[in-house]
Structures are given as C-alpha cells and as structure tokens.
Amino acid sequence: MTRSATLQTIAVTAALGLAPAGCSRETPAEPTSPVEAPESGTAAAVGYACESGKMVVVGYPDAQTARLSYEGKDYALTSVVSASGARYAGQGLEWRTAGRGDLESGMLSRAGSGDQPGVVVERCSRPVAAVAPPPSGAPCAAENLRLAVEGGDAGMGHRVTTLALRNAGTGACTVTGYPSVSLLDGEGRLLTGVRAVQTPGGYFGQGGAPTPVEIRPQQAAWFDLAWTVIPHEDQGETTCPSAKTVRVTAPGAATAIALPLAFTPCGGQVEVSPLRPVADGTAQPAKAAAN
C-alpha cells in the first residue's frame, strides 16, 4: 500500500470513529414505568391539590426540569414547547401549569400528540401565595408528621374541626399553603362525591392568605376543616355522606397521613384553610367532630 493510500485509510477510519459524536440519532422512546427521580438539589417541592382529593407534588430544580411525585411514585419530566403556560413531558406523562388569577392550575395527563394532551389523570391547583419558598427549615417530611384533632366549633348548621400537624422529628421544618384533604368511608373507600375546597376563611372566621410556617420539634401547625350538616335539598340531597377517616397530605410531602374522624359533610364539599402557626388562633373544644 502506498503512503497516500495509507493516509487515506487512516482518515476514513478516524472519521468513522467520530461519527457517533457528530451525527444525530433517534432518541429512544421514553419509558412508561415510573423510575426514581434524580435528586432535586435545593429546590423545594410544592403541592398541588387535585379534584380527586389526591396531591401532585412537583419540584422545579431549574427551568428545564420538573420532578413529579404522584401516588407514591416519582417521575422526571423535561420542559417542552407549549402554546401557553408551562409544559413538561417524560415517562409517558405530561404536566402542564398555568396562572389563573390567584391560583396556579396544573394538569397531569398521559402523553398526547403534538401540543394536545392525552387522557387527563388529574386536574389540580394551588394558591399563588404558596409559591414563595419558606424562609427557613426544610419542607416537612410526612414520616415526621403526626395528625391530631385540636378542637372545633358548631353553630347554625355549620361545623369546624381544627386539626394539628405536629413535628415528631428532631429538626425544624416548614410548611406553606394548604394541605391536601380527602375523605374515606367506613370501608376505606374514597368519598368521590365530596371535594375539598381551599379557602382562607369561612363561617367561623375571616382567615388569611397562606404564609410559611416553621414547625419546631414537638410543635404544630393548625388548619381548619369546615362543613355544613344541612342537606342541600334543592340539589336533590336528602341524606349526607358519612365520612369515617380524613386523609391529609402536607404541602411538599409525597405521602398522606390518615386519622379516624367521623362526620357527615353535606353539599358535596368541605372547606380547608391554610396552615397557620398555633399562635394565630386558639382551638375550641372539639364538639364538632361527631356531627
């Protein structure tokens, strides 16, 4: 082989060796099964309360990534082009968010075609006031929280129970915004006909906008669960559903805490207040829980 041919062979071999780095290849299909999401760095996860009573928890470590937790499983999603709002996709799912007045809405769906979402899994929202990160302390982990009844009140067909999220861990943690609440019947089934409505105040008080609450070890943050016991007969309601258990997910937590609590909410809804420091209010005797 001549020197010229040898040099030509070396050049072709080098070019072929570099080809994978310089050529584009078809991206493998996204896996549809959940995988453990990578660490989200210092980005605090935030919770979106869904119409089903469940919670979608999402961390945004950077502008291109969303790390989403739903029903105890984690998903890593990547930002994609959207006609409006923010859109993230991956692992067979899509997560879209958009601002709507005082609320940020979120929709979890199966992967769709183009800019159109697939089958909707959850429609969720969170108050805009809850977007600000807590000033100190890490978000409270569900395994360190304990749920208990602190008090309640009743009057004119209305009921309210004050619930406490107590920090059983060894370090301070922070919660911001509304807990996610769902109700179960005596068989442990979800009461799908009763939805949790987030509201800063209600019949028993004006309330206030959500603010970060630091919970020191063995201390607690409070929130109120309110309902009416008068059937909405104009809507065809003659008897009210019977709840036996309340299930609560703290903002930023991935799993729920269950507490036995028997009551009969009418009108298809219960009202949930933002979490507040204990110093912001005094609980009344728990006389509403059994009604």
Short mmCIF file of C-alpha atoms in Angstrom, two decimals:
data_model
loop_
_atom_site.label_atom_id
_atom_site.label_comp_id
_atom_site.label_asym_id
_atom_site.label_seq_id
_atom_site.Cartn_x
_atom_site.Cartn_y
_atom_site.Cartn_z
CA MET A 1 0.00 0.00 0.00
CA THR A 2 1.33 3.44 -0.92
CA ARG A 3 1.83 6.19 1.63
CA SER A 4 -1.06 8.12 0.05
CA ALA A 5 -3.44 5.15 0.36
CA THR A 6 -2.38 4.54 3.96
CA LEU A 7 -3.11 8.15 4.95
CA GLN A 8 -6.45 7.92 3.19
CA THR A 9 -7.37 4.78 5.16
CA ILE A 10 -6.43 6.44 8.48
CA ALA A 11 -8.52 9.50 7.67
CA VAL A 12 -11.59 7.40 6.82
CA THR A 13 -11.18 5.30 9.99
CA ALA A 14 -10.91 8.43 12.18
CA ALA A 15 -13.97 9.94 10.57
CA LEU A 16 -15.99 6.80 11.20
CA GLY A 17 -14.85 6.73 14.80
CA LEU A 18 -16.07 10.28 15.37
CA ALA A 19 -19.38 9.81 13.56
CA PRO A 20 -21.50 8.91 16.63
CA ALA A 21 -20.46 12.14 18.34
CA GLY A 22 -21.26 14.31 15.36
CA CYS A 23 -24.40 12.66 13.97
CA SER A 24 -27.87 12.83 15.45
CA ARG A 25 -29.68 9.63 16.34
CA GLU A 26 -33.32 8.93 17.07
CA THR A 27 -33.99 9.38 20.78
CA PRO A 28 -35.14 6.14 22.42
CA ALA A 29 -38.78 6.05 23.44
CA GLU A 30 -39.48 7.34 26.91
CA PRO A 31 -40.13 4.56 29.46
CA THR A 32 -43.73 4.43 30.61
CA SER A 33 -42.96 2.90 34.01
CA PRO A 34 -42.02 5.20 36.92
CA VAL A 35 -38.37 5.45 37.93
CA GLU A 36 -36.69 7.11 40.85
CA ALA A 37 -36.27 10.79 40.03
CA PRO A 38 -32.77 12.27 40.44
CA GLU A 39 -32.02 14.48 43.40
CA SER A 40 -33.70 17.87 43.07
CA GLY A 41 -30.92 19.84 44.71
CA THR A 42 -32.10 22.72 46.87
CA ALA A 43 -35.38 23.26 45.00
CA ALA A 44 -38.30 22.90 47.41
CA ALA A 45 -41.16 20.74 46.18
CA VAL A 46 -44.65 22.24 46.15
CA GLY A 47 -48.01 20.53 46.37
CA TYR A 48 -50.98 20.88 44.02
CA ALA A 49 -54.37 19.83 45.44
CA CYS A 50 -56.36 17.81 42.90
CA GLU A 51 -60.08 17.46 42.31
CA SER A 52 -59.87 13.75 43.23
CA GLY A 53 -58.59 14.64 46.70
CA LYS A 54 -55.08 13.43 45.85
CA MET A 55 -51.92 15.52 45.70
CA VAL A 56 -49.37 16.07 42.92
CA VAL A 57 -46.03 17.20 44.36
CA VAL A 58 -43.57 18.86 41.99
CA GLY A 59 -40.06 20.25 42.40
CA TYR A 60 -38.55 22.59 39.81
CA PRO A 61 -34.76 22.46 40.24
CA ASP A 62 -34.24 24.51 37.05
CA ALA A 63 -36.20 25.99 34.16
CA GLN A 64 -35.98 22.78 32.13
CA THR A 65 -36.88 20.13 34.70
CA ALA A 66 -39.86 19.06 36.79
CA ARG A 67 -39.55 16.22 39.30
CA LEU A 68 -43.07 14.99 39.95
CA SER A 69 -44.42 12.65 42.64
CA TYR A 70 -47.88 11.09 42.38
CA GLU A 71 -49.39 8.17 44.29
CA GLY A 72 -46.03 7.33 45.84
CA LYS A 73 -44.14 7.17 42.52
CA ASP A 74 -41.56 9.63 41.15
CA TYR A 75 -41.21 10.87 37.59
CA ALA A 76 -38.53 13.02 35.91
CA LEU A 77 -40.01 15.33 33.25
CA THR A 78 -38.37 17.78 30.84
CA SER A 79 -39.66 21.11 29.56
CA VAL A 80 -41.14 21.06 26.05
CA VAL A 81 -42.61 23.73 23.78
CA SER A 82 -46.17 24.75 24.70
CA ALA A 83 -48.66 27.12 23.10
CA SER A 84 -49.44 28.55 26.54
CA GLY A 85 -48.26 28.06 30.12
CA ALA A 86 -45.51 25.63 31.08
CA ARG A 87 -45.38 22.06 29.85
CA TYR A 88 -43.18 19.13 30.91
CA ALA A 89 -43.15 15.62 29.46
CA GLY A 90 -41.46 12.27 30.04
CA GLN A 91 -42.05 8.67 31.04
CA GLY A 92 -45.44 8.60 29.33
CA LEU A 93 -46.80 11.60 31.27
CA GLU A 94 -47.31 15.33 30.73
CA TRP A 95 -47.56 18.07 33.38
CA ARG A 96 -48.92 21.49 32.41
CA THR A 97 -49.25 24.58 34.58
CA ALA A 98 -50.82 27.99 34.01
CA GLY A 99 -51.67 31.02 36.13
CA ARG A 100 -55.36 31.77 36.68
CA GLY A 101 -55.85 34.81 38.92
CA ASP A 102 -54.98 33.85 42.48
CA LEU A 103 -54.44 30.19 41.56
CA GLU A 104 -51.85 28.26 39.59
CA SER A 105 -53.57 25.36 37.83
CA GLY A 106 -51.86 22.09 36.99
CA MET A 107 -52.99 19.22 34.75
CA LEU A 108 -51.44 15.76 34.79
CA SER A 109 -52.20 13.66 31.70
CA ARG A 110 -50.96 10.78 29.63
CA ALA A 111 -48.59 11.71 26.82
CA GLY A 112 -50.51 13.23 23.94
CA SER A 113 -49.88 14.08 20.30
CA GLY A 114 -48.17 17.35 19.43
CA ASP A 115 -49.37 20.12 21.74
CA GLN A 116 -52.55 18.23 22.62
CA PRO A 117 -52.61 16.35 25.95
CA GLY A 118 -53.70 12.73 26.20
CA VAL A 119 -56.14 11.29 28.73
CA VAL A 120 -56.34 13.60 31.76
CA VAL A 121 -55.25 11.92 35.02
CA GLU A 122 -55.65 14.84 37.47
CA ARG A 123 -56.74 18.48 37.45
CA CYS A 124 -55.08 20.34 40.31
CA SER A 125 -54.35 23.82 41.64
CA ARG A 126 -52.53 25.74 44.36
CA PRO A 127 -52.83 29.31 45.64
CA VAL A 128 -50.29 31.70 44.10
CA ALA A 129 -49.46 32.92 47.61
CA ALA A 130 -47.98 29.49 48.32
CA VAL A 131 -45.39 29.83 45.54
CA ALA A 132 -42.86 31.72 47.68
CA PRO A 133 -40.25 29.37 49.22
CA PRO A 134 -40.18 29.04 53.02
CA PRO A 135 -37.75 31.40 54.79
CA SER A 136 -36.10 28.69 56.87
CA GLY A 137 -36.18 24.98 57.53
CA ALA A 138 -36.61 22.14 55.05
CA PRO A 139 -40.10 21.10 53.92
CA CYS A 140 -41.72 18.79 56.48
CA ALA A 141 -41.40 15.09 55.62
CA ALA A 142 -44.56 13.01 56.02
CA GLU A 143 -42.81 10.42 58.19
CA ASN A 144 -42.05 13.13 60.77
CA LEU A 145 -45.61 14.49 60.99
CA ARG A 146 -48.46 13.41 63.26
CA LEU A 147 -52.10 14.39 62.70
CA ALA A 148 -54.47 15.10 65.60
CA VAL A 149 -57.71 16.91 66.43
CA GLU A 150 -57.09 20.09 68.44
CA GLY A 151 -60.62 21.46 68.75
CA GLY A 152 -63.72 22.58 66.92
CA ASP A 153 -66.90 24.62 66.94
CA ALA A 154 -70.51 24.41 65.78
CA GLY A 155 -73.38 26.76 65.03
CA MET A 156 -76.36 27.28 62.69
CA GLY A 157 -75.81 24.03 60.81
CA HIS A 158 -72.10 24.68 60.34
CA ARG A 159 -69.24 22.66 61.81
CA VAL A 160 -65.48 23.16 62.02
CA THR A 161 -62.73 20.93 63.34
CA THR A 162 -59.22 22.26 63.97
CA LEU A 163 -56.53 19.75 63.05
CA ALA A 164 -52.86 19.87 64.01
CA LEU A 165 -49.82 18.70 62.05
CA ARG A 166 -47.22 18.02 64.75
CA ASN A 167 -43.49 17.74 64.03
CA ALA A 168 -42.22 14.50 65.60
CA GLY A 169 -38.78 14.87 64.03
CA THR A 170 -35.56 16.15 65.57
CA GLY A 171 -35.21 19.32 63.46
CA ALA A 172 -37.40 22.25 62.48
CA CYS A 173 -39.28 22.05 59.20
CA THR A 174 -41.54 24.37 57.22
CA VAL A 175 -44.97 24.10 55.60
CA THR A 176 -46.54 26.67 53.30
CA GLY A 177 -50.08 26.82 51.99
CA TYR A 178 -52.95 24.37 52.07
CA PRO A 179 -52.85 20.68 52.99
CA SER A 180 -54.47 18.26 50.58
CA VAL A 181 -57.53 16.60 52.15
CA SER A 182 -59.61 13.59 51.11
CA LEU A 183 -62.29 11.64 52.96
CA LEU A 184 -62.83 7.88 53.25
CA ASP A 185 -65.95 5.93 54.15
CA GLY A 186 -66.23 3.08 56.66
CA GLU A 187 -64.83 0.62 54.09
CA GLY A 188 -61.77 2.77 53.41
CA ARG A 189 -63.06 3.91 50.02
CA LEU A 190 -62.63 7.46 48.75
CA LEU A 191 -65.75 9.65 49.04
CA THR A 192 -65.59 10.90 45.46
CA GLY A 193 -68.77 12.92 45.90
CA VAL A 194 -67.15 15.23 48.46
CA ARG A 195 -64.43 17.59 47.26
CA ALA A 196 -62.04 19.67 49.35
CA VAL A 197 -62.23 23.40 48.63
CA GLN A 198 -59.30 25.61 49.64
CA THR A 199 -60.46 28.84 51.27
CA PRO A 200 -58.66 31.32 53.56
CA GLY A 201 -61.72 31.80 55.79
CA GLY A 202 -65.24 30.59 56.41
CA TYR A 203 -68.33 30.78 58.59
CA PHE A 204 -66.34 30.89 61.85
CA GLY A 205 -63.61 33.32 60.84
CA GLN A 206 -62.17 35.51 58.13
CA GLY A 207 -58.81 33.72 57.94
CA GLY A 208 -55.86 34.93 55.92
CA ALA A 209 -53.62 34.20 52.95
CA PRO A 210 -51.13 31.32 53.22
CA THR A 211 -47.76 32.14 54.78
CA PRO A 212 -44.72 29.94 55.58
CA VAL A 213 -45.00 28.24 58.98
CA GLU A 214 -41.92 26.90 60.73
CA ILE A 215 -42.68 23.93 62.98
CA ARG A 216 -40.10 23.24 65.65
CA PRO A 217 -39.70 19.71 67.08
CA GLN A 218 -42.79 18.66 69.09
CA GLN A 219 -44.63 21.82 67.96
CA ALA A 220 -47.51 22.01 65.49
CA ALA A 221 -49.22 23.99 62.74
CA TRP A 222 -53.01 24.17 62.61
CA PHE A 223 -55.63 24.20 59.88
CA ASP A 224 -59.43 24.05 59.87
CA LEU A 225 -61.78 21.58 58.22
CA ALA A 226 -65.28 23.07 57.86
CA TRP A 227 -68.57 21.75 56.52
CA THR A 228 -72.35 22.04 56.80
CA VAL A 229 -74.70 19.38 58.19
CA ILE A 230 -77.79 20.67 56.38
CA PRO A 231 -78.67 18.64 53.26
CA HIS A 232 -78.96 20.63 50.03
CA GLU A 233 -82.49 19.53 49.23
CA ASP A 234 -82.72 21.96 46.30
CA GLN A 235 -79.99 19.82 44.68
CA GLY A 236 -81.76 16.55 45.46
CA GLU A 237 -79.68 15.77 48.55
CA THR A 238 -81.79 14.18 51.31
CA THR A 239 -79.03 12.43 53.27
CA CYS A 240 -75.37 13.37 53.61
CA PRO A 241 -72.43 11.01 53.07
CA SER A 242 -70.78 9.52 56.12
CA ALA A 243 -67.03 10.03 56.43
CA LYS A 244 -65.05 7.86 58.84
CA THR A 245 -61.45 8.83 58.04
CA VAL A 246 -59.72 12.03 56.94
CA ARG A 247 -56.54 11.71 54.88
CA VAL A 248 -54.16 14.68 54.83
CA THR A 249 -51.05 15.39 52.77
CA ALA A 250 -48.89 18.27 53.97
CA PRO A 251 -47.66 20.77 51.34
CA GLY A 252 -44.45 19.41 49.82
CA ALA A 253 -44.93 15.91 51.26
CA ALA A 254 -45.33 12.87 49.00
CA THR A 255 -47.48 10.66 51.23
CA ALA A 256 -50.66 11.15 53.23
CA ILE A 257 -51.46 10.78 56.94
CA ALA A 258 -54.78 9.19 57.93
CA LEU A 259 -56.82 9.97 61.04
CA PRO A 260 -60.15 8.42 62.17
CA LEU A 261 -62.76 11.21 62.13
CA ALA A 262 -66.49 10.52 61.83
CA PHE A 263 -68.73 13.27 60.42
CA THR A 264 -71.36 13.86 57.72
CA PRO A 265 -70.48 16.68 55.30
CA CYS A 266 -73.39 17.94 53.20
CA GLY A 267 -73.40 19.88 49.96
CA GLY A 268 -70.66 17.81 48.32
CA GLN A 269 -67.73 19.71 49.82
CA VAL A 270 -65.59 20.50 52.84
CA GLU A 271 -63.58 23.72 53.24
CA VAL A 272 -59.87 23.59 54.06
CA SER A 273 -57.98 26.57 55.49
CA PRO A 274 -54.26 27.32 55.06
CA LEU A 275 -51.84 26.03 57.67
CA ARG A 276 -51.12 28.63 60.36
CA PRO A 277 -48.92 28.97 63.44
CA VAL A 278 -50.55 27.91 66.71
CA ALA A 279 -50.09 31.48 68.00
CA ASP A 280 -52.50 32.73 65.30
CA GLY A 281 -55.55 31.18 66.94
CA THR A 282 -56.84 29.18 69.86
CA ALA A 283 -58.67 25.93 69.22
CA GLN A 284 -62.10 25.44 70.80
CA PRO A 285 -63.34 22.24 72.45
CA ALA A 286 -63.75 19.50 69.83
CA LYS A 287 -67.53 19.30 69.85
CA ALA A 288 -68.00 19.23 66.08
CA ALA A 289 -66.17 16.05 65.14
CA ALA A 290 -69.07 13.66 65.75
CA ASN A 291 -71.67 15.56 63.71
#
